[in-house]
Amino acid sequence: MKFIHFLAIFLLFACKEDDLDFAFRMEYINQRFEIPAGINPIESHFFLQADIPSNKATFFGNFSEEDITEVSPLGARLTSLEGTNINYGFISEVSIRICTDEIFSQQDIVQKCAREIFFREDIPLNTGDEIDLLPNGLNVKEFLTRDDFSVVVVLRRLRDFPPTSINTRLDMEFQARQ
């Protein structure tokens, strides 16, 4: 019993509240790509979104880069542009990774786009025409303070062949904290 009390007290003091304050949001909407019909369910599929303007001057406004300690993922969503008759239930896992450098080949995507910023596993079969992705805790300030950045959408472990080509929109949101 003493051990449980000790553990509870230890955990209470070990958990430190985040002392960073929210400064502003950075939104990158309407990044488009097409999921082709009939892609192989066994392989992972990579959809590069290259050279997305960071618009850091607009987002940072009166803040300097030194004022901002962290820029972290807040949320992302994949949405079908084909209407509500699309069901992304053929996808089991989605990962969005940020790229560390310029991409010239498929091999570059695998090597330079390894830092996952959003993900979703075990997507329900009846997910419909949108997939909300979960953020992770990475600080991506070094990427979003460049002039532009690239991400890759990775579809892994497909359950089935996509029934039709699906024009898809990716929206991402980040939070800057000081």
One Martini backbone bead per residue (centre of mass of N, CA, C, O) as a GRO file, in nm:
protein
  178
    1MET     BB    1   0.057   0.063  -0.020
    2LYS     BB    2   0.301   0.255  -0.004
    3PHE     BB    3   0.376   0.230  -0.302
    4ILE     BB    4   0.122   0.365  -0.418
    5HIS     BB    5   0.166   0.637  -0.281
    6PHE     BB    6   0.443   0.692  -0.396
    7LEU     BB    7   0.360   0.677  -0.694
    8ALA     BB    8   0.149   0.903  -0.688
    9ILE     BB    9   0.342   1.128  -0.594
   10PHE     BB   10   0.548   1.102  -0.816
   11LEU     BB   11   0.353   1.157  -1.055
   12LEU     BB   12   0.258   1.436  -0.963
   13PHE     BB   13   0.559   1.566  -0.977
   14ALA     BB   14   0.648   1.462  -1.267
   15CYS     BB   15   0.412   1.621  -1.376
   16LYS     BB   16   0.445   1.877  -1.604
   17GLU     BB   17   0.337   2.162  -1.702
   18ASP     BB   18   0.301   2.335  -1.972
   19ASP     BB   19   0.480   2.660  -2.022
   20LEU     BB   20   0.352   2.721  -2.292
   21ASP     BB   21   0.232   2.963  -2.513
   22PHE     BB   22   0.002   3.059  -2.716
   23ALA     BB   23   0.022   3.236  -3.035
   24PHE     BB   24  -0.041   3.059  -3.312
   25ARG     BB   25  -0.167   2.968  -3.626
   26MET     BB   26  -0.098   2.718  -3.888
   27GLU     BB   27  -0.233   2.702  -4.219
   28TYR     BB   28  -0.269   2.417  -4.458
   29ILE     BB   29  -0.460   2.424  -4.741
   30ASN     BB   30  -0.541   2.253  -5.026
   31GLN     BB   31  -0.387   1.984  -5.068
   32ARG     BB   32  -0.346   1.804  -5.370
   33PHE     BB   33  -0.453   1.465  -5.464
   34GLU     BB   34  -0.432   1.135  -5.620
   35ILE     BB   35  -0.607   0.834  -5.593
   36PRO     BB   36  -0.572   0.561  -5.755
   37ALA     BB   37  -0.708   0.321  -5.913
   38GLY     BB   38  -0.598  -0.001  -5.816
   39ILE     BB   39  -0.406  -0.006  -5.600
   40ASN     BB   40  -0.186  -0.176  -5.417
   41PRO     BB   41  -0.242  -0.321  -5.100
   42ILE     BB   42   0.057  -0.415  -5.018
   43GLU     BB   43   0.158  -0.139  -5.059
   44SER     BB   44   0.300   0.159  -5.025
   45HIS     BB   45   0.184   0.504  -5.060
   46PHE     BB   46   0.313   0.805  -5.220
   47PHE     BB   47   0.230   1.166  -5.159
   48LEU     BB   48   0.364   1.447  -5.277
   49GLN     BB   49   0.406   1.772  -5.107
   50ALA     BB   50   0.556   2.027  -5.263
   51ASP     BB   51   0.639   2.342  -5.195
   52ILE     BB   52   0.515   2.471  -4.939
   53PRO     BB   53   0.427   2.758  -4.832
   54SER     BB   54   0.484   2.902  -4.517
   55ASN     BB   55   0.410   3.204  -4.450
   56LYS     BB   56   0.573   3.330  -4.205
   57ALA     BB   57   0.519   3.636  -4.218
   58THR     BB   58   0.215   3.615  -4.172
   59PHE     BB   59   0.208   3.441  -3.909
   60PHE     BB   60   0.420   3.598  -3.728
   61GLY     BB   61   0.431   3.898  -3.763
   62ASN     BB   62   0.533   4.024  -3.447
   63PHE     BB   63   0.701   3.776  -3.450
   64SER     BB   64   0.980   3.610  -3.383
   65GLU     BB   65   1.163   3.331  -3.403
   66GLU     BB   66   1.267   3.360  -3.103
   67ASP     BB   67   0.977   3.368  -2.966
   68ILE     BB   68   0.958   3.080  -3.081
   69THR     BB   69   0.982   2.751  -2.957
   70GLU     BB   70   0.718   2.613  -3.097
   71VAL     BB   71   0.605   2.381  -3.360
   72SER     BB   72   0.299   2.201  -3.371
   73PRO     BB   73   0.087   1.969  -3.426
   74LEU     BB   74  -0.285   1.969  -3.440
   75GLY     BB   75  -0.408   1.895  -3.740
   76ALA     BB   76  -0.577   1.669  -3.979
   77ARG     BB   77  -0.721   1.627  -4.324
   78LEU     BB   78  -0.903   1.409  -4.528
   79THR     BB   79  -1.071   1.491  -4.845
   80SER     BB   80  -1.314   1.443  -5.062
   81LEU     BB   81  -1.384   1.572  -5.404
   82GLU     BB   82  -1.628   1.350  -5.489
   83GLY     BB   83  -1.792   1.333  -5.242
   84THR     BB   84  -2.008   1.123  -5.035
   85ASN     BB   85  -1.959   0.839  -5.207
   86ILE     BB   86  -1.702   0.810  -5.045
   87ASN     BB   87  -1.481   0.547  -4.902
   88TYR     BB   88  -1.190   0.519  -4.687
   89GLY     BB   89  -1.206   0.207  -4.582
   90PHE     BB   90  -0.954   0.088  -4.755
   91ILE     BB   91  -0.800   0.223  -4.525
   92SER     BB   92  -0.587   0.167  -4.242
   93GLU     BB   93  -0.332   0.371  -4.296
   94VAL     BB   94  -0.196   0.698  -4.200
   95SER     BB   95   0.081   0.914  -4.307
   96ILE     BB   96   0.253   1.216  -4.214
   97ARG     BB   97   0.548   1.354  -4.359
   98ILE     BB   98   0.835   1.529  -4.313
   99CYS     BB   99   1.081   1.699  -4.497
  100THR     BB  100   1.437   1.769  -4.493
  101ASP     BB  101   1.445   1.779  -4.814
  102GLU     BB  102   1.490   1.752  -5.125
  103ILE     BB  103   1.309   1.591  -5.394
  104PHE     BB  104   1.401   1.344  -5.667
  105SER     BB  105   1.299   1.063  -5.548
  106GLN     BB  106   1.171   0.782  -5.412
  107GLN     BB  107   1.412   0.738  -5.219
  108ASP     BB  108   1.399   1.019  -5.086
  109ILE     BB  109   1.132   0.982  -4.943
  110VAL     BB  110   1.223   0.758  -4.750
  111GLN     BB  111   1.477   0.918  -4.627
  112LYS     BB  112   1.352   1.240  -4.598
  113CYS     BB  113   1.048   1.120  -4.490
  114ALA     BB  114   1.040   1.020  -4.150
  115ARG     BB  115   0.872   1.246  -3.999
  116GLU     BB  116   0.604   1.217  -3.812
  117ILE     BB  117   0.299   1.433  -3.772
  118PHE     BB  118   0.072   1.238  -3.881
  119PHE     BB  119  -0.203   1.002  -3.788
  120ARG     BB  120  -0.372   0.677  -3.869
  121GLU     BB  121  -0.525   0.403  -3.720
  122ASP     BB  122  -0.772   0.200  -3.765
  123ILE     BB  123  -0.970   0.255  -3.986
  124PRO     BB  124  -1.278   0.261  -4.045
  125LEU     BB  125  -1.491   0.119  -4.274
  126ASN     BB  126  -1.710   0.380  -4.219
  127THR     BB  127  -1.561   0.672  -4.262
  128GLY     BB  128  -1.586   0.793  -4.543
  129ASP     BB  129  -1.486   1.128  -4.681
  130GLU     BB  130  -1.313   1.132  -4.402
  131ILE     BB  131  -0.988   1.197  -4.231
  132ASP     BB  132  -0.879   1.213  -3.914
  133LEU     BB  133  -0.581   1.329  -3.775
  134LEU     BB  134  -0.310   1.277  -3.567
  135PRO     BB  135  -0.095   1.417  -3.360
  136ASN     BB  136   0.226   1.493  -3.270
  137GLY     BB  137   0.512   1.618  -3.065
  138LEU     BB  138   0.659   1.767  -3.275
  139ASN     BB  139   0.912   1.992  -3.358
  140VAL     BB  140   0.869   2.205  -3.670
  141LYS     BB  141   1.014   2.483  -3.691
  142GLU     BB  142   1.251   2.432  -3.896
  143PHE     BB  143   1.039   2.396  -4.139
  144LEU     BB  144   0.826   2.654  -4.093
  145THR     BB  145   1.083   2.875  -4.135
  146ARG     BB  146   1.085   2.838  -4.412
  147ASP     BB  147   0.978   2.903  -4.727
  148ASP     BB  148   0.951   2.584  -4.756
  149PHE     BB  149   0.772   2.266  -4.773
  150SER     BB  150   0.745   1.902  -4.724
  151VAL     BB  151   0.515   1.633  -4.784
  152VAL     BB  152   0.395   1.297  -4.706
  153VAL     BB  153   0.155   1.069  -4.810
  154VAL     BB  154   0.080   0.761  -4.638
  155LEU     BB  155  -0.035   0.452  -4.755
  156ARG     BB  156  -0.124   0.180  -4.544
  157ARG     BB  157  -0.267  -0.104  -4.542
  158LEU     BB  158  -0.466  -0.196  -4.747
  159ARG     BB  159  -0.779  -0.362  -4.784
  160ASP     BB  160  -0.812  -0.244  -5.079
  161PHE     BB  161  -0.915  -0.137  -5.367
  162PRO     BB  162  -0.973   0.134  -5.520
  163PRO     BB  163  -1.266   0.196  -5.701
  164THR     BB  164  -1.151   0.490  -5.752
  165SER     BB  165  -1.060   0.785  -5.822
  166ILE     BB  166  -0.925   1.024  -5.569
  167ASN     BB  167  -0.979   1.334  -5.493
  168THR     BB  168  -0.762   1.503  -5.257
  169ARG     BB  169  -0.760   1.676  -4.943
  170LEU     BB  170  -0.517   1.861  -4.753
  171ASP     BB  171  -0.528   1.953  -4.405
  172MET     BB  172  -0.327   2.173  -4.195
  173GLU     BB  173  -0.231   2.216  -3.839
  174PHE     BB  174  -0.058   2.457  -3.636
  175GLN     BB  175   0.131   2.544  -3.336
  176ALA     BB  176   0.242   2.829  -3.177
  177ARG     BB  177   0.497   2.869  -2.919
  178GLN     BB  178   0.637   3.062  -2.619
   0.00000   0.00000   0.00000
